[in-house]
MMTF fields as JSON, N, C-alpha, C and O atoms, coordinates in Angstrom:
{
  "mmtfVersion": "1.0.0",
  "mmtfProducer": "UNKNOWN",
  "numBonds": 491,
  "numAtoms": 492,
  "numGroups": 123,
  "numChains": 1,
  "numModels": 1,
  "chainsPerModel": [1],
  "groupsPerChain": [123],
  "chainIdList": ["A"],
  "bondAtomList": [4, 2, 8, 6, 12, 10, 16, 14, 20, 18, 24, 22, 28, 26, 32, 30, 36, 34, 40, 38, 44, 42, 48, 46, 52, 50, 56, 54, 60, 58, 64, 62, 68, 66, 72, 70, 76, 74, 80, 78, 84, 82, 88, 86, 92, 90, 96, 94, 100, 98, 104, 102, 108, 106, 112, 110, 116, 114, 120, 118, 124, 122, 128, 126, 132, 130, 136, 134, 140, 138, 144, 142, 148, 146, 152, 150, 156, 154, 160, 158, 164, 162, 168, 166, 172, 170, 176, 174, 180, 178, 184, 182, 188, 186, 192, 190, 196, 194, 200, 198, 204, 202, 208, 206, 212, 210, 216, 214, 220, 218, 224, 222, 228, 226, 232, 230, 236, 234, 240, 238, 244, 242, 248, 246, 252, 250, 256, 254, 260, 258, 264, 262, 268, 266, 272, 270, 276, 274, 280, 278, 284, 282, 288, 286, 292, 290, 296, 294, 300, 298, 304, 302, 308, 306, 312, 310, 316, 314, 320, 318, 324, 322, 328, 326, 332, 330, 336, 334, 340, 338, 344, 342, 348, 346, 352, 350, 356, 354, 360, 358, 364, 362, 368, 366, 372, 370, 376, 374, 380, 378, 384, 382, 388, 386, 392, 390, 396, 394, 400, 398, 404, 402, 408, 406, 412, 410, 416, 414, 420, 418, 424, 422, 428, 426, 432, 430, 436, 434, 440, 438, 444, 442, 448, 446, 452, 450, 456, 454, 460, 458, 464, 462, 468, 466, 472, 470, 476, 474, 480, 478, 484, 482, 488, 486],
  "bondOrderList": [1, 1, 1, 1, 1, 1, 1, 1, 1, 1, 1, 1, 1, 1, 1, 1, 1, 1, 1, 1, 1, 1, 1, 1, 1, 1, 1, 1, 1, 1, 1, 1, 1, 1, 1, 1, 1, 1, 1, 1, 1, 1, 1, 1, 1, 1, 1, 1, 1, 1, 1, 1, 1, 1, 1, 1, 1, 1, 1, 1, 1, 1, 1, 1, 1, 1, 1, 1, 1, 1, 1, 1, 1, 1, 1, 1, 1, 1, 1, 1, 1, 1, 1, 1, 1, 1, 1, 1, 1, 1, 1, 1, 1, 1, 1, 1, 1, 1, 1, 1, 1, 1, 1, 1, 1, 1, 1, 1, 1, 1, 1, 1, 1, 1, 1, 1, 1, 1, 1, 1, 1, 1],
  "groupList": [{"groupName": "MET", "atomNameList": ["N", "CA", "C", "O"], "elementList": ["N", "C", "C", "O"], "formalChargeList": [0, 0, 0, 0], "bondAtomList": [1, 0, 2, 1, 3, 2], "bondOrderList": [1, 1, 2], "singleLetterCode": "M", "chemCompType": "L-PEPTIDE LINKING"}, {"groupName": "GLU", "atomNameList": ["N", "CA", "C", "O"], "elementList": ["N", "C", "C", "O"], "formalChargeList": [0, 0, 0, 0], "bondAtomList": [1, 0, 2, 1, 3, 2], "bondOrderList": [1, 1, 2], "singleLetterCode": "E", "chemCompType": "L-PEPTIDE LINKING"}, {"groupName": "ASN", "atomNameList": ["N", "CA", "C", "O"], "elementList": ["N", "C", "C", "O"], "formalChargeList": [0, 0, 0, 0], "bondAtomList": [1, 0, 2, 1, 3, 2], "bondOrderList": [1, 1, 2], "singleLetterCode": "N", "chemCompType": "L-PEPTIDE LINKING"}, {"groupName": "LEU", "atomNameList": ["N", "CA", "C", "O"], "elementList": ["N", "C", "C", "O"], "formalChargeList": [0, 0, 0, 0], "bondAtomList": [1, 0, 2, 1, 3, 2], "bondOrderList": [1, 1, 2], "singleLetterCode": "L", "chemCompType": "L-PEPTIDE LINKING"}, {"groupName": "ALA", "atomNameList": ["N", "CA", "C", "O"], "elementList": ["N", "C", "C", "O"], "formalChargeList": [0, 0, 0, 0], "bondAtomList": [1, 0, 2, 1, 3, 2], "bondOrderList": [1, 1, 2], "singleLetterCode": "A", "chemCompType": "L-PEPTIDE LINKING"}, {"groupName": "THR", "atomNameList": ["N", "CA", "C", "O"], "elementList": ["N", "C", "C", "O"], "formalChargeList": [0, 0, 0, 0], "bondAtomList": [1, 0, 2, 1, 3, 2], "bondOrderList": [1, 1, 2], "singleLetterCode": "T", "chemCompType": "L-PEPTIDE LINKING"}, {"groupName": "ASP", "atomNameList": ["N", "CA", "C", "O"], "elementList": ["N", "C", "C", "O"], "formalChargeList": [0, 0, 0, 0], "bondAtomList": [1, 0, 2, 1, 3, 2], "bondOrderList": [1, 1, 2], "singleLetterCode": "D", "chemCompType": "L-PEPTIDE LINKING"}, {"groupName": "ILE", "atomNameList": ["N", "CA", "C", "O"], "elementList": ["N", "C", "C", "O"], "formalChargeList": [0, 0, 0, 0], "bondAtomList": [1, 0, 2, 1, 3, 2], "bondOrderList": [1, 1, 2], "singleLetterCode": "I", "chemCompType": "L-PEPTIDE LINKING"}, {"groupName": "TYR", "atomNameList": ["N", "CA", "C", "O"], "elementList": ["N", "C", "C", "O"], "formalChargeList": [0, 0, 0, 0], "bondAtomList": [1, 0, 2, 1, 3, 2], "bondOrderList": [1, 1, 2], "singleLetterCode": "Y", "chemCompType": "L-PEPTIDE LINKING"}, {"groupName": "LYS", "atomNameList": ["N", "CA", "C", "O"], "elementList": ["N", "C", "C", "O"], "formalChargeList": [0, 0, 0, 0], "bondAtomList": [1, 0, 2, 1, 3, 2], "bondOrderList": [1, 1, 2], "singleLetterCode": "K", "chemCompType": "L-PEPTIDE LINKING"}, {"groupName": "GLN", "atomNameList": ["N", "CA", "C", "O"], "elementList": ["N", "C", "C", "O"], "formalChargeList": [0, 0, 0, 0], "bondAtomList": [1, 0, 2, 1, 3, 2], "bondOrderList": [1, 1, 2], "singleLetterCode": "Q", "chemCompType": "L-PEPTIDE LINKING"}, {"groupName": "SER", "atomNameList": ["N", "CA", "C", "O"], "elementList": ["N", "C", "C", "O"], "formalChargeList": [0, 0, 0, 0], "bondAtomList": [1, 0, 2, 1, 3, 2], "bondOrderList": [1, 1, 2], "singleLetterCode": "S", "chemCompType": "L-PEPTIDE LINKING"}, {"groupName": "PHE", "atomNameList": ["N", "CA", "C", "O"], "elementList": ["N", "C", "C", "O"], "formalChargeList": [0, 0, 0, 0], "bondAtomList": [1, 0, 2, 1, 3, 2], "bondOrderList": [1, 1, 2], "singleLetterCode": "F", "chemCompType": "L-PEPTIDE LINKING"}, {"groupName": "VAL", "atomNameList": ["N", "CA", "C", "O"], "elementList": ["N", "C", "C", "O"], "formalChargeList": [0, 0, 0, 0], "bondAtomList": [1, 0, 2, 1, 3, 2], "bondOrderList": [1, 1, 2], "singleLetterCode": "V", "chemCompType": "L-PEPTIDE LINKING"}, {"groupName": "GLY", "atomNameList": ["N", "CA", "C", "O"], "elementList": ["N", "C", "C", "O"], "formalChargeList": [0, 0, 0, 0], "bondAtomList": [1, 0, 2, 1, 3, 2], "bondOrderList": [1, 1, 2], "singleLetterCode": "G", "chemCompType": "PEPTIDE LINKING"}, {"groupName": "ARG", "atomNameList": ["N", "CA", "C", "O"], "elementList": ["N", "C", "C", "O"], "formalChargeList": [0, 0, 0, 0], "bondAtomList": [1, 0, 2, 1, 3, 2], "bondOrderList": [1, 1, 2], "singleLetterCode": "R", "chemCompType": "L-PEPTIDE LINKING"}, {"groupName": "PRO", "atomNameList": ["N", "CA", "C", "O"], "elementList": ["N", "C", "C", "O"], "formalChargeList": [0, 0, 0, 0], "bondAtomList": [1, 0, 2, 1, 3, 2], "bondOrderList": [1, 1, 2], "singleLetterCode": "P", "chemCompType": "L-PEPTIDE LINKING"}],
  "groupTypeList": [0, 1, 2, 3, 4, 5, 6, 7, 1, 3, 3, 8, 9, 9, 4, 1, 10, 8, 11, 9, 5, 11, 12, 1, 3, 3, 10, 3, 2, 5, 7, 6, 9, 7, 11, 6, 13, 7, 11, 11, 3, 11, 13, 13, 7, 11, 7, 11, 7, 7, 13, 4, 0, 12, 5, 3, 12, 7, 2, 7, 14, 7, 11, 3, 8, 7, 14, 9, 3, 3, 2, 6, 8, 4, 0, 14, 12, 12, 7, 7, 11, 14, 12, 8, 12, 13, 3, 14, 7, 7, 13, 12, 7, 12, 15, 9, 5, 3, 7, 9, 7, 16, 7, 6, 2, 3, 7, 13, 11, 9, 12, 3, 9, 11, 11, 11, 2, 11, 1, 9, 11, 11, 2],
  "groupIdList": [1, 2, 3, 4, 5, 6, 7, 8, 9, 10, 11, 12, 13, 14, 15, 16, 17, 18, 19, 20, 21, 22, 23, 24, 25, 26, 27, 28, 29, 30, 31, 32, 33, 34, 35, 36, 37, 38, 39, 40, 41, 42, 43, 44, 45, 46, 47, 48, 49, 50, 51, 52, 53, 54, 55, 56, 57, 58, 59, 60, 61, 62, 63, 64, 65, 66, 67, 68, 69, 70, 71, 72, 73, 74, 75, 76, 77, 78, 79, 80, 81, 82, 83, 84, 85, 86, 87, 88, 89, 90, 91, 92, 93, 94, 95, 96, 97, 98, 99, 100, 101, 102, 103, 104, 105, 106, 107, 108, 109, 110, 111, 112, 113, 114, 115, 116, 117, 118, 119, 120, 121, 122, 123],
  "secStructList": [7, 2, 2, 2, 2, 2, 2, 2, 2, 2, 2, 2, 2, 2, 2, 2, 2, 2, 2, 2, 2, 2, 2, 2, 2, 2, 2, 2, 2, 2, 2, 2, 2, 2, 2, 2, 2, 2, 2, 2, 2, 2, 2, 2, 2, 2, 2, 2, 2, 2, 2, 2, 2, 2, 2, 2, 2, 2, 2, 2, 2, 2, 2, 2, 2, 2, 2, 2, 2, 2, 6, 7, 2, 2, 2, 2, 2, 2, 2, 2, 2, 2, 2, 2, 2, 2, 2, 2, 2, 2, 2, 2, 2, 6, 2, 0, 0, 0, 0, 0, 2, 2, 2, 2, 2, 2, 2, 2, 2, 2, 2, 2, 2, 2, 2, 2, 2, 2, 2, 2, 2, 2, 7],
  "xCoordList": [188.617, 187.554, 186.93, 185.717, 187.787, 187.296, 186.399, 185.419, 186.746, 185.941, 184.542, 183.552, 184.47, 183.198, 182.33, 181.128, 182.912, 182.167, 181.654, 180.523, 182.46, 182.043, 180.906, 179.935, 181.028, 179.978, 178.664, 177.596, 178.732, 177.522, 176.893, 175.671, 177.729, 177.209, 176.547, 175.49, 177.166, 176.591, 175.273, 174.306, 175.234, 174.013, 172.9, 171.744, 173.27, 172.291, 171.72, 170.51, 172.578, 172.113, 171.192, 170.177, 171.552, 170.699, 169.351, 168.321, 169.341, 168.091, 167.232, 166.013, 167.872, 167.143, 166.542, 165.385, 167.303, 166.811, 165.672, 164.688, 165.806, 164.762, 163.464, 162.386, 163.558, 162.35, 161.707, 160.48, 162.5, 161.941, 161.243, 160.148, 161.876, 161.276, 159.995, 159.008, 160.005, 158.801, 157.664, 156.511, 157.98, 156.948, 156.382, 155.171, 157.26, 156.788, 155.909, 154.901, 156.292, 155.48, 154.118, 153.105, 154.084, 152.816, 151.939, 150.735, 152.527, 151.769, 151.193, 150.02, 152.01, 151.543, 150.445, 149.482, 150.581, 149.531, 148.227, 147.144, 148.336, 147.146, 146.461, 145.239, 147.232, 146.674, 146.002, 144.921, 146.632, 146.055, 144.72, 143.764, 144.646, 143.401, 142.299, 141.158, 142.65, 141.65, 141.138, 139.935, 142.021, 141.581, 140.706, 139.763, 141.012, 140.189, 138.787, 137.803, 138.691, 137.381, 136.599, 135.414, 137.246, 136.558, 136.09, 134.975, 136.927, 136.512, 135.35, 134.439, 135.373, 134.26, 132.969, 131.908, 133.064, 131.867, 131.369, 130.16, 132.276, 131.833, 131.105, 130.166, 131.525, 130.81, 129.406, 128.43, 129.312, 128.009, 127.109, 125.92, 127.658, 126.875, 126.417, 125.267, 127.295, 126.925, 125.8, 124.838, 125.926, 124.873, 123.577, 122.497, 123.675, 122.482, 121.77, 120.54, 122.514, 121.906, 121.192, 120.089, 121.813, 121.181, 119.903, 118.878, 119.968, 118.779, 117.689, 116.505, 118.087, 117.111, 116.413, 115.198, 117.174, 116.552, 115.591, 114.486, 116.024, 115.163, 113.877, 112.78, 114.031, 112.876, 111.95, 110.728, 112.52, 111.713, 110.816, 109.612, 111.396, 110.597, 109.602, 108.503, 109.971, 109.017, 107.84, 106.689, 108.134, 107.063, 106.16, 104.955, 106.713, 105.868, 104.932, 103.744, 105.488, 104.659, 103.573, 102.426, 103.919, 102.931, 101.866, 100.679, 102.29, 101.33, 100.341, 99.136, 100.873, 99.986, 99.042, 97.871, 99.547, 98.71, 97.592, 96.429, 97.953, 96.931, 95.936, 94.732, 96.443, 95.564, 94.598, 93.434, 95.088, 94.215, 93.134, 91.979, 93.505, 92.522, 91.454, 90.287, 91.88, 90.945, 90.282, 89.467, 90.623, 90.129, 90.477, 89.758, 91.588, 92.062, 93.583, 94.077, 94.308, 95.767, 96.397, 97.39, 95.844, 96.399, 96.32, 97.229, 95.237, 95.074, 96.151, 96.619, 96.534, 97.62, 98.92, 99.644, 99.215, 100.429, 100.319, 101.314, 99.13, 98.95, 99.149, 99.733, 98.664, 98.812, 100.289, 100.761, 101.008, 102.442, 103.194, 104.11, 102.824, 103.465, 103.21, 104.111, 102.006, 101.682, 102.503, 102.972, 102.675, 103.511, 104.931, 105.506, 105.496, 106.856, 106.934, 107.979, 105.857, 105.825, 105.931, 106.71, 105.153, 105.204, 106.587, 107.153, 107.128, 108.453, 109.516, 110.448, 109.384, 110.313, 110.276, 111.316, 109.089, 108.964, 109.642, 110.338, 109.44, 110.066, 111.591, 112.293, 112.103, 113.554, 114.088, 115.166, 113.359, 113.798, 113.878, 114.822, 112.904, 112.89, 114.076, 114.703, 114.371, 115.44, 116.708, 117.469, 116.942, 118.059, 119.421, 120.331, 119.57, 120.874, 121.179, 122.281, 120.221, 120.479, 120.473, 121.169, 119.701, 119.611, 120.675, 121.098, 121.117, 122.012, 123.333, 124.396, 123.275, 124.489, 125.456, 126.638, 124.977, 125.852, 126.477, 127.68, 125.71, 126.365, 127.434, 128.472, 127.192, 128.188, 129.414, 130.543, 129.205, 130.332, 131.148, 132.378, 130.462, 131.152, 131.935, 133.035, 131.373, 132.075, 133.377, 134.429, 133.291, 134.478, 135.526, 136.708, 135.094, 136.045, 136.665, 137.869, 135.872, 136.427, 137.423, 138.422, 137.171, 138.127, 139.436, 140.513, 139.345, 140.565, 141.316, 142.541, 140.588, 141.243, 141.802, 142.858, 141.105, 141.594, 142.9, 143.838, 142.965, 144.19, 145.302, 146.454, 144.981, 145.99, 146.533, 147.743, 145.648, 146.102, 146.904, 147.839, 146.556, 147.329, 148.727, 149.689, 148.854, 150.177, 151.01, 152.23, 150.378, 151.098, 151.6, 152.716, 150.789, 151.199, 152.363, 153.284, 152.319, 153.38, 154.687, 155.763, 154.607, 155.831, 156.466, 157.647, 155.674, 156.219, 156.933, 157.449],
  "yCoordList": [35.662, 36.598, 37.198, 37.391, 37.484, 38.066, 37.077, 37.469, 35.784, 34.742, 34.688, 34.528, 34.821, 34.803, 35.983, 35.82, 37.152, 38.334, 38.155, 38.538, 37.586, 37.341, 36.326, 36.497, 35.272, 34.251, 34.833, 34.522, 35.662, 36.279, 37.221, 37.263, 37.974, 38.888, 38.101, 38.494, 36.99, 36.138, 35.528, 35.468, 35.079, 34.521, 35.566, 35.272, 36.793, 37.879, 38.159, 38.333, 38.204, 38.458, 37.345, 37.607, 36.096, 34.974, 35.02, 34.742, 35.365, 35.468, 36.602, 36.471, 37.71, 38.84, 38.45, 38.77, 37.768, 37.319, 36.315, 36.358, 35.411, 34.43, 35.112, 34.729, 36.113, 36.798, 37.581, 37.627, 38.194, 38.9, 37.927, 38.206, 36.787, 35.78, 35.219, 35.024, 34.962, 34.447, 35.45, 35.07, 36.732, 37.767, 37.86, 37.989, 37.795, 37.826, 36.623, 36.747, 35.454, 34.249, 34.395, 33.99, 34.963, 35.208, 36.159, 35.936, 37.21, 38.156, 37.459, 37.644, 36.661, 35.97, 34.958, 34.833, 34.236, 33.291, 34.011, 33.531, 35.157, 35.943, 36.442, 36.359, 36.952, 37.429, 36.287, 36.462, 35.11, 33.95, 33.556, 33.269, 33.538, 33.171, 34.183, 33.816, 35.454, 36.505, 36.459, 36.593, 36.274, 36.226, 35.01, 35.08, 33.885, 32.688, 32.909, 32.509, 33.542, 33.822, 34.797, 34.584, 35.86, 36.863, 36.255, 36.528, 35.435, 34.826, 33.861, 33.804, 33.107, 32.191, 32.959, 32.58, 34.035, 34.841, 35.534, 35.684, 35.96, 36.618, 35.631, 36.014, 34.369, 33.353, 33.157, 33.095, 33.06, 32.889, 34.091, 33.921, 35.291, 36.499, 36.529, 36.87, 36.178, 36.165, 35.176, 35.497, 33.978, 32.973, 33.439, 33.221, 34.076, 34.582, 35.641, 35.663, 36.508, 37.54, 36.902, 37.317, 35.896, 35.211, 34.51, 34.586, 33.828, 33.139, 34.157, 33.905, 35.297, 36.335, 36.87, 37.069, 37.103, 37.593, 36.548, 36.878, 35.288, 34.206, 34.151, 34.063, 34.205, 34.153, 35.344, 35.192, 36.516, 37.705, 37.516, 37.762, 37.082, 36.95, 35.791, 35.886, 34.709, 33.605, 34.091, 33.764, 34.878, 35.371, 36.36, 36.383, 37.171, 38.069, 37.245, 37.546, 36.197, 35.321, 34.626, 34.557, 34.11, 33.434, 34.422, 34.095, 35.621, 36.645, 36.984, 37.089, 37.152, 37.457, 36.289, 36.498, 35.073, 33.907, 33.8, 33.596, 33.941, 33.895, 35.041, 34.857, 36.218, 37.362, 37.107, 37.501, 36.441, 36.117, 35.125, 35.255, 34.136, 33.154, 33.806, 33.416, 34.821, 35.493, 36.713, 37.381, 37.003, 38.187, 39.486, 40.48, 39.46, 40.657, 40.525, 39.838, 41.207, 41.061, 41.525, 40.947, 42.542, 43.031, 41.956, 41.821, 41.198, 40.151, 39.068, 38.517, 38.769, 37.804, 38.284, 37.502, 39.579, 40.13, 40.17, 39.954, 40.442, 40.437, 39.036, 38.882, 38.025, 36.65, 36.26, 35.698, 36.557, 36.238, 37.06, 36.543, 38.32, 39.148, 38.58, 38.569, 38.114, 37.492, 36.24, 35.992, 35.451, 34.258, 34.637, 34.003, 35.674, 36.086, 36.771, 36.74, 37.376, 37.949, 36.841, 36.948, 35.784, 34.643, 33.984, 33.629, 33.821, 33.24, 34.105, 33.576, 35.426, 36.347, 36.221, 36.28, 36.05, 35.864, 34.561, 34.525, 33.493, 32.212, 32.323, 31.83, 32.967, 33.142, 34.002, 33.722, 35.036, 35.882, 35.087, 35.252, 34.229, 33.43, 32.455, 32.26, 31.848, 30.856, 31.409, 30.649, 32.714, 33.346, 32.816, 32.728, 32.466, 31.957, 30.609, 30.4, 29.696, 28.363, 28.347, 27.533, 29.231, 29.231, 30.089, 29.767, 31.172, 32.114, 32.272, 32.028, 32.676, 33.043, 31.871, 31.996, 30.758, 29.614, 29.062, 28.8, 28.872, 28.388, 29.347, 28.898, 30.656, 31.61, 31.6, 31.632, 31.556, 31.447, 30.191, 30.235, 29.078, 27.821, 27.885, 27.339, 28.55, 28.695, 29.469, 29.065, 30.579, 31.415, 30.667, 30.672, 30.027, 29.303, 28.141, 27.908, 27.407, 26.268, 26.733, 26.055, 27.887, 28.422, 28.792, 28.521, 29.412, 29.768, 28.52, 28.459, 27.52, 26.306, 25.488, 24.87, 25.474, 24.75, 25.364, 24.646, 26.676, 27.342, 27.065, 26.898, 27.011, 26.742, 25.327, 25.114, 24.367, 22.989, 22.778, 21.977, 23.478, 23.38, 23.929, 23.343, 25.053, 25.637, 24.787, 24.724, 24.129, 23.254, 22.017, 21.562, 21.467, 20.295, 20.626, 19.824, 21.82, 22.177, 22.478, 22.331, 22.899, 23.185, 21.928, 21.932, 20.831, 19.573, 18.793, 17.714],
  "zCoordList": [128.452, 128.795, 127.532, 127.448, 126.562, 125.307, 124.566, 123.933, 124.651, 124.029, 124.64, 123.926, 125.956, 126.66, 126.237, 126.028, 126.11, 125.676, 124.252, 123.951, 123.385, 122.002, 121.967, 121.23, 122.765, 122.816, 123.341, 122.813, 124.362, 124.915, 123.895, 123.752, 123.187, 122.155, 121.029, 120.536, 120.619, 119.572, 120.047, 119.287, 121.293, 121.861, 121.904, 121.602, 122.284, 122.342, 120.951, 120.802, 119.937, 118.558, 118.074, 117.429, 118.389, 117.971, 118.686, 118.072, 119.964, 120.715, 120.166, 120.063, 119.816, 119.235, 117.888, 117.617, 117.047, 115.741, 115.911, 115.173, 116.888, 117.148, 117.58, 117.127, 118.448, 118.91, 117.772, 117.683, 116.904, 115.746, 114.805, 114.314, 114.555, 113.668, 114.268, 113.558, 115.561, 116.23, 116.159, 115.956, 116.326, 116.254, 114.84, 114.662, 113.829, 112.439, 112.128, 111.431, 112.646, 112.441, 113.101, 112.53, 114.287, 114.977, 114.171, 114.048, 113.625, 112.8, 111.571, 111.244, 110.891, 109.687, 110.005, 109.249, 111.114, 111.505, 111.836, 111.5, 112.492, 112.828, 111.562, 111.442, 110.632, 109.361, 108.626, 108.063, 108.621, 107.941, 108.561, 107.841, 109.89, 110.57, 110.301, 110.02, 110.387, 110.163, 108.729, 108.502, 107.767, 106.369, 106.11, 105.321, 106.774, 106.614, 107.164, 106.541, 108.325, 108.928, 108.054, 107.798, 107.596, 106.77, 105.451, 105.007, 104.823, 103.56, 103.767, 102.941, 104.852, 105.138, 105.385, 104.89, 106.15, 106.413, 105.156, 104.977, 104.278, 103.047, 102.139, 101.441, 102.14, 101.363, 101.933, 101.186, 103.257, 103.903, 103.617, 103.345, 103.675, 103.406, 101.953, 101.678, 101.022, 99.601, 99.326, 98.628, 99.875, 99.681, 100.331, 99.783, 101.491, 102.169, 101.335, 101.289, 100.684, 99.833, 98.648, 98.292, 98.037, 96.9, 97.345, 96.667, 98.486, 99.006, 99.36, 99.133, 99.913, 100.261, 99.014, 99.019, 97.951, 96.71, 96.135, 95.704, 96.134, 95.657, 96.469, 95.917, 97.8, 98.69, 98.459, 98.477, 98.245, 98.002, 96.787, 96.857, 95.68, 94.463, 94.538, 93.992, 95.2, 95.404, 96.24, 95.953, 97.281, 98.15, 97.44, 97.691, 96.564, 95.773, 94.894, 94.78, 94.271, 93.438, 94.238, 93.796, 95.406, 96.255, 96.722, 96.754, 97.08, 97.522, 96.408, 96.636, 95.211, 94.08, 93.789, 93.47, 93.897, 93.654, 94.693, 94.343, 95.983, 97.045, 96.859, 97.035, 96.505, 96.266, 95.123, 95.182, 94.076, 92.944, 93.364, 92.957, 94.177, 94.65, 95.527, 95.497, 96.32, 97.222, 96.58, 97.217, 95.336, 94.621, 95.35, 95.249, 96.083, 96.775, 96.933, 97.827, 96.034, 96.036, 97.349, 97.791, 97.968, 99.236, 100.314, 101.133, 100.31, 101.317, 101.163, 102.16, 99.958, 99.724, 100.354, 100.971, 100.196, 100.805, 102.332, 103.024, 102.861, 104.313, 104.897, 105.969, 104.191, 104.676, 104.713, 105.701, 103.646, 103.608, 104.661, 105.301, 104.848, 105.882, 107.272, 108.111, 107.521, 108.806, 109.041, 110.151, 107.986, 108.096, 108.519, 109.404, 107.883, 108.219, 109.583, 110.233, 110.011, 111.355, 112.395, 113.342, 112.222, 113.14, 113.075, 114.109, 111.864, 111.704, 112.384, 112.991, 112.288, 112.937, 114.446, 115.102, 115.001, 116.453, 116.877, 117.892, 116.104, 116.425, 116.35, 117.233, 115.301, 115.169, 116.313, 116.836, 116.707, 117.822, 119.112, 119.885, 119.351, 120.571, 120.6, 121.641, 119.447, 119.37, 118.711, 118.112, 118.813, 118.107, 118.529, 117.705, 119.784, 120.234, 119.6, 119.091, 119.624, 119.081, 117.549, 116.941, 116.92, 115.464, 114.783, 113.673, 115.423, 114.756, 115.5, 114.93, 116.761, 117.488, 117.657, 117.335, 118.148, 118.415, 117.127, 117.117, 116.032, 114.807, 114.262, 113.776, 114.339, 113.854, 114.759, 114.27, 116.08, 117.009, 116.726, 116.697, 116.521, 116.243, 114.932, 114.841, 113.913, 112.637, 112.819, 112.322, 113.534, 113.739, 114.562, 114.218, 115.647, 116.497, 115.735, 115.848, 114.964, 114.217, 113.176, 112.934, 112.548, 111.583, 112.261, 111.73, 113.437, 114.168, 114.617, 114.504, 115.128, 115.599, 114.45, 114.588, 113.307, 112.135, 111.665, 111.317, 111.653, 111.238, 112.225, 111.824, 113.508, 114.531, 114.38, 114.445, 114.179, 114.071, 112.784, 112.771, 111.708, 110.481, 110.656, 110.162, 111.357, 111.562, 112.511, 112.363, 113.486, 114.386, 113.65, 113.901, 112.744, 111.974, 111.056, 110.894, 110.45, 109.526, 110.253, 109.673, 111.524, 112.265, 112.845, 113.189, 112.957, 113.505, 112.476, 112.768]
}
């Protein structure tokens, strides 16, 4: 009878240790996935800021050039602003297919990639 009690106590301790280890592994996998998503998004945001600055200065140059051709610098800026107004309307209309779906897919693929990597390493 004493042997049975010792075996049950040992089994209980091993089950407790296993559940603690499994929980720690889950926490580490979650942290890894979140950090991967955040780092990927920060790269996209950084590149977007650089492209935005480039676009800003190119557009100022184009506006000044068009203004010089028309002998009215303000008109050059109005033409470029009108172009971006029309572009903004188009992006707003197609915002799901152009912005939302690609970002959703990026986040989901990062989570699934991390999941498949952890599954491969555990096998």
